[in-house]
CSV table of C-alpha atoms in Angstrom, one decimal:
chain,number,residue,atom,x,y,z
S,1,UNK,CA,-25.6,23.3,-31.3
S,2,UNK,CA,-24.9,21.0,-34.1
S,3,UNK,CA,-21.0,20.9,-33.2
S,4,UNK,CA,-22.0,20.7,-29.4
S,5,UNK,CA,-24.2,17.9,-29.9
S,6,UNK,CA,-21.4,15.8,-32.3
S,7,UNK,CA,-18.8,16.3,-29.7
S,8,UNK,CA,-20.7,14.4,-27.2
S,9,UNK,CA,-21.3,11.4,-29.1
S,10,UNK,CA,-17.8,11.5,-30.2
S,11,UNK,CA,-16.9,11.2,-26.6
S,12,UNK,CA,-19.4,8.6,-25.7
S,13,UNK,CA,-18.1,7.0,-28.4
S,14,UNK,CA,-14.6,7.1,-26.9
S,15,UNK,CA,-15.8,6.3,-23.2
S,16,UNK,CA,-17.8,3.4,-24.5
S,17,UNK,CA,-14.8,2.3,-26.5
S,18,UNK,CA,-12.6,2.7,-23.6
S,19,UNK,CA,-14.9,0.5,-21.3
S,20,UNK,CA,-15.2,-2.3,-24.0
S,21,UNK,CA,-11.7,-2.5,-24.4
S,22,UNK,CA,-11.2,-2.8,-20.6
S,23,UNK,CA,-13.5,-5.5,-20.3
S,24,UNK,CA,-12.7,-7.5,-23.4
S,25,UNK,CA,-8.9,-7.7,-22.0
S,26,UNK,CA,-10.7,-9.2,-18.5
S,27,UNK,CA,-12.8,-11.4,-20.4
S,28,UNK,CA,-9.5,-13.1,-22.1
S,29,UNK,CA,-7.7,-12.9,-18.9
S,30,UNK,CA,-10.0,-15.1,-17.3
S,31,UNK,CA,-11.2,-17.1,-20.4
S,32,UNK,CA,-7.6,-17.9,-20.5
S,33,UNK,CA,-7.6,-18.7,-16.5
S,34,UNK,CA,-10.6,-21.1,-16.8
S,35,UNK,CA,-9.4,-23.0,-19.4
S,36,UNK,CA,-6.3,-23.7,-18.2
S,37,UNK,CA,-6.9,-23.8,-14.4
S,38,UNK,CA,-9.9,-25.9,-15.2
S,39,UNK,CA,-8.1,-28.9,-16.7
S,40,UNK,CA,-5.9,-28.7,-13.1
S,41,UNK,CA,-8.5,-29.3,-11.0
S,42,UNK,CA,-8.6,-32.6,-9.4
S,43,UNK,CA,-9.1,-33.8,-5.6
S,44,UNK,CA,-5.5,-34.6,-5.2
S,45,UNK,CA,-5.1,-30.8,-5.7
S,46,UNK,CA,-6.4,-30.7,-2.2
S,47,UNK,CA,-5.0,-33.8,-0.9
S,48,UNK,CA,-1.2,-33.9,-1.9
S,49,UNK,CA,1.6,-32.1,-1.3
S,50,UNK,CA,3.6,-30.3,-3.9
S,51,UNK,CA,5.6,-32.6,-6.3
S,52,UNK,CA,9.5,-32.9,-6.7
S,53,UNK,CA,10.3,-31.8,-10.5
S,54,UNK,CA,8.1,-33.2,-13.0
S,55,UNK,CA,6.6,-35.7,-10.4
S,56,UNK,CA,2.8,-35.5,-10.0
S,57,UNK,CA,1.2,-34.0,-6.7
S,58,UNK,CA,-1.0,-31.3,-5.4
S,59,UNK,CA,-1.3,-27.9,-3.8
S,60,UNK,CA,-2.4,-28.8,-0.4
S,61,UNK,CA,0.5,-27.8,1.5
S,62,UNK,CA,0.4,-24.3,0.0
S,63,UNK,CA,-3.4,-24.2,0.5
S,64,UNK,CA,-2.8,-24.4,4.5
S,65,UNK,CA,0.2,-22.8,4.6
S,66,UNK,CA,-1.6,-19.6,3.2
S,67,UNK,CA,-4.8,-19.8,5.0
S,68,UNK,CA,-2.6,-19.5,7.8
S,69,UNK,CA,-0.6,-17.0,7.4
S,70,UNK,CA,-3.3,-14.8,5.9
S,71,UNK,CA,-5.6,-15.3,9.3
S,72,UNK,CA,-2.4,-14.5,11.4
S,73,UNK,CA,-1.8,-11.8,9.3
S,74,UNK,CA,-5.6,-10.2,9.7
S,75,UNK,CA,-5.7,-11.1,13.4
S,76,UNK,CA,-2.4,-9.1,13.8
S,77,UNK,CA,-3.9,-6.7,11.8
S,78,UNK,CA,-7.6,-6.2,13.4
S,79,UNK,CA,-7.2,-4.9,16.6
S,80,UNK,CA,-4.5,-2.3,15.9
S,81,UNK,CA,-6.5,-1.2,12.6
S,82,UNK,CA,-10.3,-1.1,14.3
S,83,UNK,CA,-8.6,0.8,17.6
S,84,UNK,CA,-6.4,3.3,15.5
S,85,UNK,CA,-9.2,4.2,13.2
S,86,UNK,CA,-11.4,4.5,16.2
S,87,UNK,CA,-8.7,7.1,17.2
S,88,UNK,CA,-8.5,9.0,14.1
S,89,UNK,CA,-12.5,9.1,13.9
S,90,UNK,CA,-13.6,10.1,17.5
S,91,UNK,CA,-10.4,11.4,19.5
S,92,UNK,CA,-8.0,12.7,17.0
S,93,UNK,CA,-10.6,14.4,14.7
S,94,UNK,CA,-8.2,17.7,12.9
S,95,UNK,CA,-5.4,17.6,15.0
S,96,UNK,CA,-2.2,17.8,13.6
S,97,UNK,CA,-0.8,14.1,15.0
S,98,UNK,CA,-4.1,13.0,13.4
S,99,UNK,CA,-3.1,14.5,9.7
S,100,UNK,CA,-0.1,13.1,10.0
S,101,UNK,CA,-0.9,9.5,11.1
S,102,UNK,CA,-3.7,9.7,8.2
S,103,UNK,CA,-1.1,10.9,5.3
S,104,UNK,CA,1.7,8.0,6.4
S,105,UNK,CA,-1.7,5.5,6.3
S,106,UNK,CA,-1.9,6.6,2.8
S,107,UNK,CA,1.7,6.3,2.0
S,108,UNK,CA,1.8,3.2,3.5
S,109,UNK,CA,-1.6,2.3,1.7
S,110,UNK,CA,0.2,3.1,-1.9
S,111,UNK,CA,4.0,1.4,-1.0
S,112,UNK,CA,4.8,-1.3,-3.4
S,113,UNK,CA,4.4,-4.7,-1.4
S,114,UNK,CA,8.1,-5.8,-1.8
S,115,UNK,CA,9.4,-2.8,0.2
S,116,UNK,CA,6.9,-3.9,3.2
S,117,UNK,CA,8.4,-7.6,2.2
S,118,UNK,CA,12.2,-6.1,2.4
S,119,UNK,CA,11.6,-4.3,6.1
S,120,UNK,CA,10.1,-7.6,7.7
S,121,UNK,CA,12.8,-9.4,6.3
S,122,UNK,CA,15.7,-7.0,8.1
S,123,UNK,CA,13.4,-6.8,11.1
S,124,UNK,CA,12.6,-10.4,11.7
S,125,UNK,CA,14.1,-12.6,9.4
S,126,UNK,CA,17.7,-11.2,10.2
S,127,UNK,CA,16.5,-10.9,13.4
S,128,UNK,CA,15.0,-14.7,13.9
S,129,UNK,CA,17.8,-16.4,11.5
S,130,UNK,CA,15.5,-17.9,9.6
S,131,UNK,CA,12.5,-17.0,7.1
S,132,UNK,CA,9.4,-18.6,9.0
S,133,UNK,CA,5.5,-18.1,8.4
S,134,UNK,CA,5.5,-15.5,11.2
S,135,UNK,CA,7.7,-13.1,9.3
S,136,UNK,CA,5.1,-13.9,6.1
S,137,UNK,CA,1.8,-13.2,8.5
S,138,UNK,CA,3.7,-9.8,9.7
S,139,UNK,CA,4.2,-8.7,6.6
S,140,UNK,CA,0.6,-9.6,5.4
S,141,UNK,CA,-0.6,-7.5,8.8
S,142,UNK,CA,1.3,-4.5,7.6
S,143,UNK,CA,-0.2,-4.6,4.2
S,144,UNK,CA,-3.9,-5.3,5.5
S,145,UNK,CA,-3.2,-2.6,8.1
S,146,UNK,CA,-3.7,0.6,6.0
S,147,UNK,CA,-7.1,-0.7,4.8
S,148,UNK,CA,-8.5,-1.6,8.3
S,149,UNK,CA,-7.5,1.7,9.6
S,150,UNK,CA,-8.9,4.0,6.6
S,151,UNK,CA,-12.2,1.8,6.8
S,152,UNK,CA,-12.8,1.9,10.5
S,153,UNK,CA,-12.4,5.7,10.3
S,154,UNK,CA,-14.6,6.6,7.3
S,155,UNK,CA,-17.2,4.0,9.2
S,156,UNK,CA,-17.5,5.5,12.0
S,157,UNK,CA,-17.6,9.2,11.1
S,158,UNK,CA,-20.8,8.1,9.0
S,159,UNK,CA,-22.6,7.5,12.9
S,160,UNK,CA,-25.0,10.6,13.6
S,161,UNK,CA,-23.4,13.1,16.2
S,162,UNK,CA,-27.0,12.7,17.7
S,163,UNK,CA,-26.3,8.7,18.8
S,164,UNK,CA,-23.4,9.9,20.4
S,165,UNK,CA,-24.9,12.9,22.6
S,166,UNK,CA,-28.0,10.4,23.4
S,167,UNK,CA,-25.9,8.1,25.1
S,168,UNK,CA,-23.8,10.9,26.4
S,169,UNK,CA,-26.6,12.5,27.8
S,170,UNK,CA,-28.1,9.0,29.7
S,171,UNK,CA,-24.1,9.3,31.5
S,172,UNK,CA,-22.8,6.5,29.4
S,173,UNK,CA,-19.2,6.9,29.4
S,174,UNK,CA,-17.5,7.8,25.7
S,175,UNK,CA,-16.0,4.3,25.8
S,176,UNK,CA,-18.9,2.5,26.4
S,177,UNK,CA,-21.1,4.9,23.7
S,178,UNK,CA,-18.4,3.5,21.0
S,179,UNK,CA,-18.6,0.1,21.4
S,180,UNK,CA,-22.0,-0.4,22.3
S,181,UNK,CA,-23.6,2.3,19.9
S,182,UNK,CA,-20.8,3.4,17.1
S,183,UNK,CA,-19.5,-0.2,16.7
S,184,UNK,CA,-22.7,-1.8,16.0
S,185,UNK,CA,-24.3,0.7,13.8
S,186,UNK,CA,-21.7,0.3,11.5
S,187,UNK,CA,-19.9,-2.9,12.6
S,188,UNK,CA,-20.9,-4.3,8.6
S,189,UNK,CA,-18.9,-1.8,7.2
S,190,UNK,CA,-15.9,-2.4,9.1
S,191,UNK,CA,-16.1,-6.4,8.7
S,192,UNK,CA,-16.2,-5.6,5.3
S,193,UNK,CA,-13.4,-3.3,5.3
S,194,UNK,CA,-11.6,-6.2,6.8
S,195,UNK,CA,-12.8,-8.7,4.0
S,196,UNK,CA,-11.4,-6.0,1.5
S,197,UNK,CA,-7.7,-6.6,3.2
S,198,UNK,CA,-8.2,-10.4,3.8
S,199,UNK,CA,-8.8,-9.9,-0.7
S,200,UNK,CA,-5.9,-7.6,-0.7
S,201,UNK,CA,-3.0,-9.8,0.5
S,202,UNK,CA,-4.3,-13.2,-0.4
S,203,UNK,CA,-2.6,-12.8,-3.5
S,204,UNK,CA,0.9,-11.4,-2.4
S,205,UNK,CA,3.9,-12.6,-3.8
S,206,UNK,CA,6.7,-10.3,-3.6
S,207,UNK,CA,6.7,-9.8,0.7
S,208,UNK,CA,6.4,-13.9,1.3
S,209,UNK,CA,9.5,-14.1,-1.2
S,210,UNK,CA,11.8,-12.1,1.6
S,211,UNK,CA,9.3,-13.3,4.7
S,212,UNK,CA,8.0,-17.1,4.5
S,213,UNK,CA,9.5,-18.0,1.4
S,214,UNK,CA,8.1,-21.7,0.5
S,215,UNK,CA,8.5,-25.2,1.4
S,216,UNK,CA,7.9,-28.9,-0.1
S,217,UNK,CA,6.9,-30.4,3.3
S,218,UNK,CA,3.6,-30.0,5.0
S,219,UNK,CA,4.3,-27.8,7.6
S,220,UNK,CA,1.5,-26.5,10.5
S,221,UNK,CA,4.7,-24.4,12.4
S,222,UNK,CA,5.0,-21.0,12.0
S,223,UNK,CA,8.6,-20.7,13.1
S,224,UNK,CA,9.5,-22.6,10.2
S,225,UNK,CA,9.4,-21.9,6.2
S,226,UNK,CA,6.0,-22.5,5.3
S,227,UNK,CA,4.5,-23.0,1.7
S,228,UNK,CA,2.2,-20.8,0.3
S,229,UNK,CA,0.0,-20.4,-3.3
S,230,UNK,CA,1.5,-17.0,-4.4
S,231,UNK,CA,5.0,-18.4,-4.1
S,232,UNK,CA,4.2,-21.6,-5.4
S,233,UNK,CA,2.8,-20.5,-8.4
S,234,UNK,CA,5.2,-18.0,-9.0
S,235,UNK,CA,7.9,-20.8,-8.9
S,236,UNK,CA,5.7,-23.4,-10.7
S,237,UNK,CA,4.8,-21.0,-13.6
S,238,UNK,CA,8.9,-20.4,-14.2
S,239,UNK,CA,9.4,-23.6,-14.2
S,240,UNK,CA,10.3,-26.0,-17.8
S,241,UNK,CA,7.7,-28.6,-16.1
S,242,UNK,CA,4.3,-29.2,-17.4
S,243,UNK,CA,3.1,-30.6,-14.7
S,244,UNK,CA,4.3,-27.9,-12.6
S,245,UNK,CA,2.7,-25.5,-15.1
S,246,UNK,CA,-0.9,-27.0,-14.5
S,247,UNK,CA,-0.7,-27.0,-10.7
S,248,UNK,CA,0.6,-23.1,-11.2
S,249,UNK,CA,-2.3,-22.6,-13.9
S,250,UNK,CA,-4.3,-24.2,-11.2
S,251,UNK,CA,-3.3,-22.8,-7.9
S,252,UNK,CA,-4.1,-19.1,-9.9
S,253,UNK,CA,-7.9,-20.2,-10.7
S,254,UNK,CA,-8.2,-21.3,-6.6
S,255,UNK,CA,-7.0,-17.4,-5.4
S,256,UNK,CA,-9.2,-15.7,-8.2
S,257,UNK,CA,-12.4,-17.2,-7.2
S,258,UNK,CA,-11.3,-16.7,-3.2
S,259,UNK,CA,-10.7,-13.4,-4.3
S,260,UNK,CA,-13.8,-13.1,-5.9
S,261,UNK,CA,-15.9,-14.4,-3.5
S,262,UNK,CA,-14.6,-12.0,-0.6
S,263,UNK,CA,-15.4,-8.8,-2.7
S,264,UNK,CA,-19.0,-10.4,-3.6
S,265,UNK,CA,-19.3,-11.3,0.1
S,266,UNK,CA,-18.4,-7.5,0.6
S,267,UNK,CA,-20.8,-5.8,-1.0
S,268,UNK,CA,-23.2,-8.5,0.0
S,269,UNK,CA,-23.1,-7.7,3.3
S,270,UNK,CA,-23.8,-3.9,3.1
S,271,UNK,CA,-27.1,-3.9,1.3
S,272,UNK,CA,-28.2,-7.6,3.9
S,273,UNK,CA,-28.0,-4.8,7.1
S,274,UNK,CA,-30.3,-2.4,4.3
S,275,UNK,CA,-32.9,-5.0,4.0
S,276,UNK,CA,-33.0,-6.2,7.4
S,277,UNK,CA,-33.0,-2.3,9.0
């Protein structure tokens, strides 16, 4: 009993350990973060371009650019995410094509982002002749895609077989029963499914590289090159210039707290549709 007893403290010790350690490395990471992307922060962040080498400027160019090519990439994404997990969840069900589009969702969920940047770049890039923010917002889609899909299809298998049968039974058609009853009983957890992806590929570096790759110029066309935070920080943070250094330090601190704010915003809205049901 004794021994029994000693053992579990011993590994409460360890899982306590575990979680300290875990959170005291976060905690630096973003100690670290604010201090530096604090002292970056200025309105011309917003307001000006990005700088030639060493030259003073801001981040608004790769600010727009991004917001850009991340809303292409989730409108792109959307539809073909909501209406294939809609498939998998009431018309494919346990067939075989339905195991097999859900196990290559899953692979495609897990594939490192560069490989998803290297096939938009032979498909469209090569294709096109030119990187452009089109190429960037596919490749976005692609990555957002596997989220959308798994999220619309756990969603919706969570309705009650009864909602369906009720509306079956009044001679609603099956179309109509899933976007007027399936679709609104859990249309939060889908929007948030989609928040979840809009979080997942703000932050991508490695597919812009081969898609979009960046720009110095303000730029609203999507058929051209088009600047974007990930990229810019990446090449700003290499960089021997300090001022380039701040505005990389700087441009991080602006996608953590988006980040941030999307995954608050998503578990936000789960427990508002509790309270008002």
């Amino acid at each position: 009993m004794i021994m029994r007893k000693a053992k579990n403290v011993l590994f409460k010790a360890f899982c306590l350990g575990a979680t300290l350690l875990g959170l005291g490395v976060l905690v630096l990471i973003l100690y670290t973060l604010f201090e530096k992307g604090l002292a970056g922060m200025s309105w011309s962040l917003f307001t000006e371009v990005t700088p030639g080498p060493g030259g003073e400027g801001g981040l608004a160019n790769a600010i727009i650019g991004s917001v850009m090519m991340t809303a292409l990439g989730i409108v792109l994404a959307t539809p073909i995410g909501v209406l294939a997990g809609t498939w998998l969840a009431e018309f494919g069900q346990n067939s075989k094509t339905a195991d097999t589009i859900r196990f290559l969702n899953g692979m495609l969920m897990s594939a490192p982002s560069i490989l998803v940047g290297l096939f938009v770049y032979q498909l469209v890039v090569v294709g096109m002749g030119h990187f452009s923010g089109w190429a960037g917002s596919i490749a976005l889609a692609i990555i957002a895609l596997p989220i959308i899909i798994s999220t619309t299809e756990e969603m919706l298998k969570l309705v009650p077989r009864n909602l369906r049968e009720a509306g079956a039974g009044l001679g609603t058609p099956r179309w109509k029963v899933i976007v007027s009853l399936c679709y609104r009983s859990v249309g939060t957890g889908i929007v948030t499914g989609i928040l979840l992806s809009v979080a997942r590929i703000s932050g991508e570096t490695a597919p812009l590289l081969f898609t979009a790759l960046n720009s110095s110029f303000m730029t609203l066309n999507p058929n051209e090159p088009m600047a974007n935070l990930p990229v810019t920080i990446y090449q700003f943070a290499m960089s021997p210039y300090e001022s380039w250094n701040q505005l990389a330090w700087a441009g991080a601190l602006l996608i953590t707290m988006a980040i941030l704010l999307l995954n608050i915003l998503s578990r936000v809205l789960p427990q508002l549709k509790k309270r008002r049901s």
